[in-house]
Short mmCIF file of N, CA and C in Angstrom, two decimals:
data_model
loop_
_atom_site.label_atom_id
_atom_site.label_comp_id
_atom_site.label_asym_id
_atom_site.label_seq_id
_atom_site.Cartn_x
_atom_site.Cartn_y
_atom_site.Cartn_z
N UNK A 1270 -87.33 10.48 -68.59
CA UNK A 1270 -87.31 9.19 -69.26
C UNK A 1270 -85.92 9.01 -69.91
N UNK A 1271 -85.07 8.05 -69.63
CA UNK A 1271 -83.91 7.57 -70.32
C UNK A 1271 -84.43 7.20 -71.49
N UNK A 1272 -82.83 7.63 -72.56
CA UNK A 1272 -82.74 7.72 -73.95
C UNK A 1272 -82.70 6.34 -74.16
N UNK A 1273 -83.87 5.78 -74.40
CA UNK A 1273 -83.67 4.06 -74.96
C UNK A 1273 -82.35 3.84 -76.13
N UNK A 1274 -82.02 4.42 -76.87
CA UNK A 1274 -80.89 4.66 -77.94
C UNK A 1274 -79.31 4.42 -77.08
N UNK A 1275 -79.33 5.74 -76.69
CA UNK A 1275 -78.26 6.43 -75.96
C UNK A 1275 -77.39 4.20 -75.25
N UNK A 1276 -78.69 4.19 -73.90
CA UNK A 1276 -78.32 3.39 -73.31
C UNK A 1276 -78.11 1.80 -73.62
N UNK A 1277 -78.65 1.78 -75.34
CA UNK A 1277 -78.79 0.25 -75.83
C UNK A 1277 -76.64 0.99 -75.87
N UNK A 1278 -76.76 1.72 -76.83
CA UNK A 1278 -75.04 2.23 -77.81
C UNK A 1278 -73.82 1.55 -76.33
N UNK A 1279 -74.47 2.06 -75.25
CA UNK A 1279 -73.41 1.88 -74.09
C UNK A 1279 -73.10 0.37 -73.72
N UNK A 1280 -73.96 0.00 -74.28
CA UNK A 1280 -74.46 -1.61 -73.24
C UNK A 1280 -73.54 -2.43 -74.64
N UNK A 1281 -74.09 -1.87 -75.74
CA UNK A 1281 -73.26 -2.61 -77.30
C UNK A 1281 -71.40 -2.31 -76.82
N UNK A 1282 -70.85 -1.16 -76.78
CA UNK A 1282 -70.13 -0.54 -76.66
C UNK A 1282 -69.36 -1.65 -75.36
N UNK A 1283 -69.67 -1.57 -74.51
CA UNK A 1283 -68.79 -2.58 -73.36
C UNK A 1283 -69.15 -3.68 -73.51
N UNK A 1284 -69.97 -4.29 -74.72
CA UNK A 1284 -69.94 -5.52 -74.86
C UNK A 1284 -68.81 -6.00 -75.63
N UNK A 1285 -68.61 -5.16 -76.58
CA UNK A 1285 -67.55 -5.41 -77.43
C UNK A 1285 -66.48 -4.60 -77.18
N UNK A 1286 -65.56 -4.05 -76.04
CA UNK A 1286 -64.80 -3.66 -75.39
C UNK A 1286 -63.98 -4.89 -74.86
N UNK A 1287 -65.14 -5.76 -74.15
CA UNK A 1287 -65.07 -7.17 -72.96
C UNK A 1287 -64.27 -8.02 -74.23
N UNK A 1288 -65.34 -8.08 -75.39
CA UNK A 1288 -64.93 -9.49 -76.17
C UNK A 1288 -63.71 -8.61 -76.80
N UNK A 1289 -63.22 -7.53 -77.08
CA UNK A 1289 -61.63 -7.52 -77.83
C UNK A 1289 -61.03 -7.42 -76.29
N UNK A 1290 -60.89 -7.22 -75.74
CA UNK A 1290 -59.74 -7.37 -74.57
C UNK A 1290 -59.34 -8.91 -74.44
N UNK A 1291 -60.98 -9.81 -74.63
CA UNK A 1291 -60.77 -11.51 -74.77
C UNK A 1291 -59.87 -11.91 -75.94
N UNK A 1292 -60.28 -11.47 -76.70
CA UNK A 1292 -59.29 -11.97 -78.36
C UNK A 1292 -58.02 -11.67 -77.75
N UNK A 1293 -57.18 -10.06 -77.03
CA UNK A 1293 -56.31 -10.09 -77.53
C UNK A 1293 -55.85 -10.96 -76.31
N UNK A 1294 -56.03 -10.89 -75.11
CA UNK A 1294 -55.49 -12.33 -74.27
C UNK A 1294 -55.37 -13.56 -74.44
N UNK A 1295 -56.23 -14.06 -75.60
CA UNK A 1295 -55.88 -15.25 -76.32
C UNK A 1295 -55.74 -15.21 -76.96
N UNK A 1296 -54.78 -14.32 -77.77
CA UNK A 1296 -53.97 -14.27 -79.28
C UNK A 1296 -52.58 -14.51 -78.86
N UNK A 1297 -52.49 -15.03 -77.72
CA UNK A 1297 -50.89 -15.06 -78.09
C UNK A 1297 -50.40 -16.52 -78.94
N UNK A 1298 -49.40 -16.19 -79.67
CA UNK A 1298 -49.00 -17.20 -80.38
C UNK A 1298 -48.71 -18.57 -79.57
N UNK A 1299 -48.94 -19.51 -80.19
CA UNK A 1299 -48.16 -20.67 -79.78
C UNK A 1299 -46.89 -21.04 -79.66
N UNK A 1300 -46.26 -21.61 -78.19
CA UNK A 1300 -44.73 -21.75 -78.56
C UNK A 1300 -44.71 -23.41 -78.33
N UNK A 1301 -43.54 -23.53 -78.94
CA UNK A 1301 -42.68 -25.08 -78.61
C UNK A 1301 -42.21 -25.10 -77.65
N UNK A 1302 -42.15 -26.44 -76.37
CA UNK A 1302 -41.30 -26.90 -75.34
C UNK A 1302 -40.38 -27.31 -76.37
N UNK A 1303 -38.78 -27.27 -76.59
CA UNK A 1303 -37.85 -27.76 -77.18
C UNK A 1303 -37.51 -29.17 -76.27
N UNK A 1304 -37.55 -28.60 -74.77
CA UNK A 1304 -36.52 -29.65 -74.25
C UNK A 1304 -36.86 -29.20 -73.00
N UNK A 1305 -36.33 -30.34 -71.72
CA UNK A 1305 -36.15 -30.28 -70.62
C UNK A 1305 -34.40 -30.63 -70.04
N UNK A 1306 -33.87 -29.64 -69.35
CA UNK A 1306 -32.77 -30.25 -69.29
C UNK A 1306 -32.41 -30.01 -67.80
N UNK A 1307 -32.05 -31.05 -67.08
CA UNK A 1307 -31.90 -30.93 -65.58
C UNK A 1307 -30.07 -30.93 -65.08
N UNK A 1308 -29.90 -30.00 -64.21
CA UNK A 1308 -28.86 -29.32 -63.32
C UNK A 1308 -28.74 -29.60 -61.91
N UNK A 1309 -27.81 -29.89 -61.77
CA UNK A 1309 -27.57 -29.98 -60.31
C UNK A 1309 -26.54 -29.25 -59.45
N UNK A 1310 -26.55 -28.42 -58.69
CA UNK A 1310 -25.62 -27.36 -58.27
C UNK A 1310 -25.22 -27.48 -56.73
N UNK A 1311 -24.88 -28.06 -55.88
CA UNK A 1311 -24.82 -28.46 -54.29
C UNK A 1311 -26.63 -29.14 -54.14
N UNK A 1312 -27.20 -28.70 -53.27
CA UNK A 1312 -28.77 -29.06 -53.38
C UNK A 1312 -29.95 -28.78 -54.00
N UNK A 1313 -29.22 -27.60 -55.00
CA UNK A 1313 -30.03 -27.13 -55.76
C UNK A 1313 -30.39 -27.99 -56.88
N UNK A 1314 -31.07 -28.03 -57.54
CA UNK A 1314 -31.82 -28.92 -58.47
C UNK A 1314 -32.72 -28.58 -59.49
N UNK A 1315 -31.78 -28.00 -60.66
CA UNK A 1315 -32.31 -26.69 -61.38
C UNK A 1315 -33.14 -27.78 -62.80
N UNK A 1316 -34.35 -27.19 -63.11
CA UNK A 1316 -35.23 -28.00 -64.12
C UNK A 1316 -35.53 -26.47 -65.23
N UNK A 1317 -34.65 -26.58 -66.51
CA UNK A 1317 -34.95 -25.67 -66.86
C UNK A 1317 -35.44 -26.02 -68.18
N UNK A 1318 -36.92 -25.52 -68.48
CA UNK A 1318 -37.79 -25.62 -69.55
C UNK A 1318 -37.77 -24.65 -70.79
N UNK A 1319 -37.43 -25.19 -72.11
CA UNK A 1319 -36.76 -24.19 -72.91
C UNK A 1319 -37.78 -24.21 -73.92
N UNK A 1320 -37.67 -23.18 -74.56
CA UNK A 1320 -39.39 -22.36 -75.35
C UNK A 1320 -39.30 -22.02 -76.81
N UNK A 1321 -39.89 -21.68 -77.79
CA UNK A 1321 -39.57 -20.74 -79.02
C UNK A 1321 -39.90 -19.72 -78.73
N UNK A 1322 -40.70 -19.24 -78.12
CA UNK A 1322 -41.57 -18.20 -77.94
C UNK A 1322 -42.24 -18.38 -76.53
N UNK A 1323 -42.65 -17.22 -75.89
CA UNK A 1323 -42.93 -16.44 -74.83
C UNK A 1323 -44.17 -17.68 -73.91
N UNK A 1324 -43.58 -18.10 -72.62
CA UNK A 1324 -44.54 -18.72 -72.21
C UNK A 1324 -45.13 -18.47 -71.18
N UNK A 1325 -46.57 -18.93 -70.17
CA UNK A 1325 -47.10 -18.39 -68.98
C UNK A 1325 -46.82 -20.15 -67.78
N UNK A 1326 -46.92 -19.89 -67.00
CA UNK A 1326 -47.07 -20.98 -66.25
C UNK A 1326 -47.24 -21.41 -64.86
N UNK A 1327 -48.10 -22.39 -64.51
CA UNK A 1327 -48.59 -22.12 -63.18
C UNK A 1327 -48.36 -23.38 -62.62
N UNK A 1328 -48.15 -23.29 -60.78
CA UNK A 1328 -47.82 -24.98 -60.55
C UNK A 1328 -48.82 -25.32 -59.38
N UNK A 1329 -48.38 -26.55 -58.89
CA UNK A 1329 -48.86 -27.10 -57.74
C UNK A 1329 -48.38 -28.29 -57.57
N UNK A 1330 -48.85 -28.72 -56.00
CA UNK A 1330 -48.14 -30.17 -55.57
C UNK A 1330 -49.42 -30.59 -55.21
N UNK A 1331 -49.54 -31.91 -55.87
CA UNK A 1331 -50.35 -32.98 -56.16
C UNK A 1331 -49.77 -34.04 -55.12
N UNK A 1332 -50.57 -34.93 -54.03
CA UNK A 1332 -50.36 -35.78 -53.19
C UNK A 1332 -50.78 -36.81 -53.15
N UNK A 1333 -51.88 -37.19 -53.96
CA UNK A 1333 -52.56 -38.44 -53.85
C UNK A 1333 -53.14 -38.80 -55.38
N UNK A 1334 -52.86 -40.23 -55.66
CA UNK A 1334 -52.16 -40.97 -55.35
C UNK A 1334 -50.79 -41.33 -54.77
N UNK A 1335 -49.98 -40.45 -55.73
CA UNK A 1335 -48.39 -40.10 -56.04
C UNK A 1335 -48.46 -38.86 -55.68
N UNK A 1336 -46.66 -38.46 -55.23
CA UNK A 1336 -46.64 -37.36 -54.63
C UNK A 1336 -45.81 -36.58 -55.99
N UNK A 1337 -46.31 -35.21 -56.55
CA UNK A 1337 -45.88 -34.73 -57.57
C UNK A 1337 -45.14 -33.38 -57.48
N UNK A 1338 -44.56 -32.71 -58.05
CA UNK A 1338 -44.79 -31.11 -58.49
C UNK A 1338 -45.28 -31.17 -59.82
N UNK A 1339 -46.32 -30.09 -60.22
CA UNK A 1339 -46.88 -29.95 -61.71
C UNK A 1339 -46.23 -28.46 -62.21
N UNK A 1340 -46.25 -28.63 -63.26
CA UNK A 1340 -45.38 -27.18 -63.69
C UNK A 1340 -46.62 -27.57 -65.11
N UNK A 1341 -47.91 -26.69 -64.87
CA UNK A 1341 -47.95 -26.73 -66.44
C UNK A 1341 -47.51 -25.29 -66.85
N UNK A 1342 -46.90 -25.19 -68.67
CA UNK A 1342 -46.63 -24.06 -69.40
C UNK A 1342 -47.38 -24.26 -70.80
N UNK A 1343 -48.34 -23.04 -70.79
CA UNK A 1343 -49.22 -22.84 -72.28
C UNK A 1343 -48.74 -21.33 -72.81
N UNK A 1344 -49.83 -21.32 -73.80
CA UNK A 1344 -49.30 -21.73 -74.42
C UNK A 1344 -48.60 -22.56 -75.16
N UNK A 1345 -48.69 -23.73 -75.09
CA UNK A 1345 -47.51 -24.65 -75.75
C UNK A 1345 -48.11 -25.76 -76.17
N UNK A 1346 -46.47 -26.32 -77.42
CA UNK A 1346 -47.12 -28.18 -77.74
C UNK A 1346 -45.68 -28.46 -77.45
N UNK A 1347 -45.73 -29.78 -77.42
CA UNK A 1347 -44.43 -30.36 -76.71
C UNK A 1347 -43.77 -30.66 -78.14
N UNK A 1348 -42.25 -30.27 -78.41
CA UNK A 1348 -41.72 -30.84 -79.59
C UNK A 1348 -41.29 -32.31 -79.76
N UNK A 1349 -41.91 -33.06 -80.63
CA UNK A 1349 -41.40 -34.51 -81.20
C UNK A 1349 -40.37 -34.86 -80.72
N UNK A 1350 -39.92 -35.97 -80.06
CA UNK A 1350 -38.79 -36.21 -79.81
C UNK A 1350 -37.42 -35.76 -78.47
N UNK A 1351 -38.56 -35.14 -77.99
CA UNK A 1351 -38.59 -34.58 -76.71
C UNK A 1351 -38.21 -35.63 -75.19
N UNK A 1352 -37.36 -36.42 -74.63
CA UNK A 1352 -37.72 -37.19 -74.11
C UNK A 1352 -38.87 -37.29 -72.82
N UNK A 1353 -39.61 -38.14 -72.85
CA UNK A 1353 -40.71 -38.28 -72.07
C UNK A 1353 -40.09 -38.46 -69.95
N UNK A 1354 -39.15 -39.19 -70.55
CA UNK A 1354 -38.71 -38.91 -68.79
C UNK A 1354 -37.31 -39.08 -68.62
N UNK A 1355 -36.63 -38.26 -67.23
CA UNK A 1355 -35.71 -37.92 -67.14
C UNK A 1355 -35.22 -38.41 -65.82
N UNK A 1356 -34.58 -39.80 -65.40
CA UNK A 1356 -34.45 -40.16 -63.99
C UNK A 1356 -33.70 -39.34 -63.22
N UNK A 1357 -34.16 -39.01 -62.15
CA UNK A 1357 -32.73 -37.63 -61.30
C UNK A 1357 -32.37 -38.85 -60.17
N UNK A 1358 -33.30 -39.15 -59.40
CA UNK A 1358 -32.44 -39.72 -57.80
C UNK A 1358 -32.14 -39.24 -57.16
N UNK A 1359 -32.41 -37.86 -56.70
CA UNK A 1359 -31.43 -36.88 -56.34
C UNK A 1359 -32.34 -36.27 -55.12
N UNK A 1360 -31.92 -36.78 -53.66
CA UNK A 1360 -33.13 -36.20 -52.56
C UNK A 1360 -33.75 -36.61 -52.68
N UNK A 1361 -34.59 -35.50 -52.44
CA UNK A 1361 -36.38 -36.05 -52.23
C UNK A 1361 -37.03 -36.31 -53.77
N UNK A 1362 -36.02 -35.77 -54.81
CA UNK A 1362 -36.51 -36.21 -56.72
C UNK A 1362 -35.94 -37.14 -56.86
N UNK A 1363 -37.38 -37.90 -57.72
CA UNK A 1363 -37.03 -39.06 -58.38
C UNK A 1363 -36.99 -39.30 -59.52
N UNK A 1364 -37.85 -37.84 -60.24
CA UNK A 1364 -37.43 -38.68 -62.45
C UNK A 1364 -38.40 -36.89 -62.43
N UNK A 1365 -38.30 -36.67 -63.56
CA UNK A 1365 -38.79 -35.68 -64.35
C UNK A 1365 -39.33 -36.27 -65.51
N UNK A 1366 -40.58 -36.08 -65.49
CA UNK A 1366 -41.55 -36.21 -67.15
C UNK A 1366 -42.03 -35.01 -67.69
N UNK A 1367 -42.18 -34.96 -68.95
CA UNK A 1367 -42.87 -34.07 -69.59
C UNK A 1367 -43.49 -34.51 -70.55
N UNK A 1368 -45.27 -34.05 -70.78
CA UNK A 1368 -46.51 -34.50 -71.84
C UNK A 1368 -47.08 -33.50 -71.90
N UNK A 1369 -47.56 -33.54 -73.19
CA UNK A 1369 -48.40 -32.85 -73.98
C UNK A 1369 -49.85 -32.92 -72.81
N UNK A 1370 -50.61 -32.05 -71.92
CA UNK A 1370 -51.02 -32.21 -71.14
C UNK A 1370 -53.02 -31.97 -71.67
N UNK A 1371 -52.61 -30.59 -72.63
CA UNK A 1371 -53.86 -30.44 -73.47
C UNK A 1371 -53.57 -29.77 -74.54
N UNK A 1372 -54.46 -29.78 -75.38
CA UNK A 1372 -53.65 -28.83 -76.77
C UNK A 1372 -53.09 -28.02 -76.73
N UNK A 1373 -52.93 -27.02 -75.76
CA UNK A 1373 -52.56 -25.85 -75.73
C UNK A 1373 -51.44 -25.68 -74.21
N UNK A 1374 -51.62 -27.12 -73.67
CA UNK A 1374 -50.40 -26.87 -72.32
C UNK A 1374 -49.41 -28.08 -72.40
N UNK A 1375 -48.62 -27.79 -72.02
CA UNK A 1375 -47.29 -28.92 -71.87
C UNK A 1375 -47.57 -28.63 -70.33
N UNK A 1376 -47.20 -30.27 -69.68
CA UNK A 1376 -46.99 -30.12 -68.19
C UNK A 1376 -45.69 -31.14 -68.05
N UNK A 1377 -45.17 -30.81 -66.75
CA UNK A 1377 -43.92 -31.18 -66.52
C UNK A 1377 -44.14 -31.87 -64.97
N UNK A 1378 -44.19 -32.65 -64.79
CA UNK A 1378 -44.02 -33.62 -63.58
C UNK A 1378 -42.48 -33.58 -63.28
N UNK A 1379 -42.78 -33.60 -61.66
CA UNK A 1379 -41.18 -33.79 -60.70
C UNK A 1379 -42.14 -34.76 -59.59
N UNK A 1380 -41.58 -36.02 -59.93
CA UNK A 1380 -41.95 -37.12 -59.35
C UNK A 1380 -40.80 -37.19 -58.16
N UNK A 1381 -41.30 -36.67 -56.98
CA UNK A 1381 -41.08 -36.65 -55.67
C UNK A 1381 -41.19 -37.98 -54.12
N UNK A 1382 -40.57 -38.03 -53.34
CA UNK A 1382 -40.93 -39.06 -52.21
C UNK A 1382 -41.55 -38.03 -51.00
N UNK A 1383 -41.03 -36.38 -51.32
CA UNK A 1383 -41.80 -35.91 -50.43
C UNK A 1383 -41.85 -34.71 -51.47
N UNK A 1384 -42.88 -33.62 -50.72
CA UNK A 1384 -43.17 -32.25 -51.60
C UNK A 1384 -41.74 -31.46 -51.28
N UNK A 1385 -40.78 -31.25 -52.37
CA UNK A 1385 -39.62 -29.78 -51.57
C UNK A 1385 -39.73 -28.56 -52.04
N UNK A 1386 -39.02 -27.99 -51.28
CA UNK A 1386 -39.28 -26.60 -51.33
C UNK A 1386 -38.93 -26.15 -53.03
N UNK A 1387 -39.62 -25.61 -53.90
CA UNK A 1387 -38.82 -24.98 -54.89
C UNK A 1387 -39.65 -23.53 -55.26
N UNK A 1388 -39.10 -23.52 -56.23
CA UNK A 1388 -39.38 -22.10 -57.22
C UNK A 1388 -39.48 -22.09 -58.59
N UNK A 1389 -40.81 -21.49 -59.08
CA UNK A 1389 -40.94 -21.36 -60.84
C UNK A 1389 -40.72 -19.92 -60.77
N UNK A 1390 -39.22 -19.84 -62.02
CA UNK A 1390 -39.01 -18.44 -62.70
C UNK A 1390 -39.32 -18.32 -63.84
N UNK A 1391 -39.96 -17.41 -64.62
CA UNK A 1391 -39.96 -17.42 -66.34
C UNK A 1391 -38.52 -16.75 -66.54
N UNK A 1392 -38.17 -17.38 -67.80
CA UNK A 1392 -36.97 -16.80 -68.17
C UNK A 1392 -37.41 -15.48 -68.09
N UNK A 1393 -36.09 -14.33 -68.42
CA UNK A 1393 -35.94 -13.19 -68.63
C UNK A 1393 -37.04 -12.56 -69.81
N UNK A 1394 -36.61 -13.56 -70.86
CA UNK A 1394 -37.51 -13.02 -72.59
C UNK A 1394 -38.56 -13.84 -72.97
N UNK A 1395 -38.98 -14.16 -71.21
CA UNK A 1395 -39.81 -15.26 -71.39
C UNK A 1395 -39.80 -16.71 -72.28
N UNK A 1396 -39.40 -16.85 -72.67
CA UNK A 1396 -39.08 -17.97 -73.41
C UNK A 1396 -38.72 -19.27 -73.05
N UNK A 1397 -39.25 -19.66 -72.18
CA UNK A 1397 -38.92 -20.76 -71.46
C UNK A 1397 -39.05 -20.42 -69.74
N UNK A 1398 -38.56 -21.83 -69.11
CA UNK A 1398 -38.60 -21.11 -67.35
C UNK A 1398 -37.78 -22.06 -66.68
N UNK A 1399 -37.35 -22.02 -65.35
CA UNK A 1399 -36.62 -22.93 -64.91
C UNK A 1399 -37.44 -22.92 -63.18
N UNK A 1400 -37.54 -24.27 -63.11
CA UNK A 1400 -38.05 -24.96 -61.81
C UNK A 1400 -36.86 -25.11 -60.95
N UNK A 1401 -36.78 -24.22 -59.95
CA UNK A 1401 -35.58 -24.65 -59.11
C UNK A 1401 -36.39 -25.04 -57.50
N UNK A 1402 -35.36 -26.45 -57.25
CA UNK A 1402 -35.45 -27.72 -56.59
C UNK A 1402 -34.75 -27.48 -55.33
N UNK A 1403 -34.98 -27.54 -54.29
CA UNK A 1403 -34.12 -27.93 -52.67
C UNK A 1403 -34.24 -29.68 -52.85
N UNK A 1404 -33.46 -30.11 -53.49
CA UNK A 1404 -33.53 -31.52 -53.41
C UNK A 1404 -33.49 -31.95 -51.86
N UNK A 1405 -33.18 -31.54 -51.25
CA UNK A 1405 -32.95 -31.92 -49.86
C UNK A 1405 -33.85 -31.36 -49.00
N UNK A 1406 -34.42 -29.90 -49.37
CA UNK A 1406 -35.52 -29.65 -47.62
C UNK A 1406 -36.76 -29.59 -48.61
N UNK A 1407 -37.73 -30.23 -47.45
CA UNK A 1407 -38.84 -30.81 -47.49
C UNK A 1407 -39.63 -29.13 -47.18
N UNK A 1408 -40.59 -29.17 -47.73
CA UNK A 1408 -41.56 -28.02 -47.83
C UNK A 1408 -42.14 -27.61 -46.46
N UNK A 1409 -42.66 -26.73 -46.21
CA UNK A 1409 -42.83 -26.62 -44.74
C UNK A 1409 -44.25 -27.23 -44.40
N UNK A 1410 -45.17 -27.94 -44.09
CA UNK A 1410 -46.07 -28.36 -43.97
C UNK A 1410 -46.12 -30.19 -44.89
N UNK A 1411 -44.77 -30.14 -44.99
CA UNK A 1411 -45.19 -31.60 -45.97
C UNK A 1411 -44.88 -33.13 -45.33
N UNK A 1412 -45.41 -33.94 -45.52
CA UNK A 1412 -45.04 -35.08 -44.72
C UNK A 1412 -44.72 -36.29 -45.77
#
């Protein structure tokens, strides 16, 4: 016969193992988007997102209605005064926005005529990240 005791202690024990591993993955502090500031280097088309503190961030290309790139980064609130959009013209980019997306994410729109090829890096000290742009080649599957 199993130790009714023994096996409740184990079951308590990885219950509250689960929930502090949860706390400490969502303890990270909150940072500020300061700013968005856009670069242009031959076709490159550098979007680099600047931080107080340490950020995570994930993207995708959105097609319908409008054709997008999304860059959201949480952690975050967007700082006051921040401008809301940034016209490029440049290739296949047409403006850069950034909004407060949910309490806890800033997202960054690259308002596109087609999807291009790019890349999300986190900075080095994390603290920000930069979206780099092929203003010119079109993604491989995109129309």
């Amino acid at each position: 016969m199993p130790n009714v005791r023994y096996t409740g202690f184990r079951a308590t024990a990885v219950w509250a193992i689960a929930l502090l591993m949860t706390t400490v993955a969502w303890s990270q502090p909150m940072s500020t988007v300061t700013g968005v500031k856009v670069s242009q280097k031959g076709q490159m088309l550098n979007v680099e997102v600047g931080a107080t503190g340490r950020v995570q961030h994930r993207s995708k290309v959105l097609t319908s209605p409008q054709k997008f790139i999304v860059v959201d980064v949480f952690p975050a609130k967007l700082k006051e005064g921040v401008p809301a959009t940034t016209e490029v013209n440049s290739g296949l980019v047409e403006k850069i926005r950034v909004a407060q997306y949910a309490e806890n994410t800033v997202r960054v729109y690259v308002d596109v005529i087609s999807p291009p090829e790019f890349k999300v890096t986190t900075a080095a000290d994390a603290k920000g990240l930069t979206l780099a742009i092929n203003a010119n080649q079109m993604a491989s599957g995109a129309t």
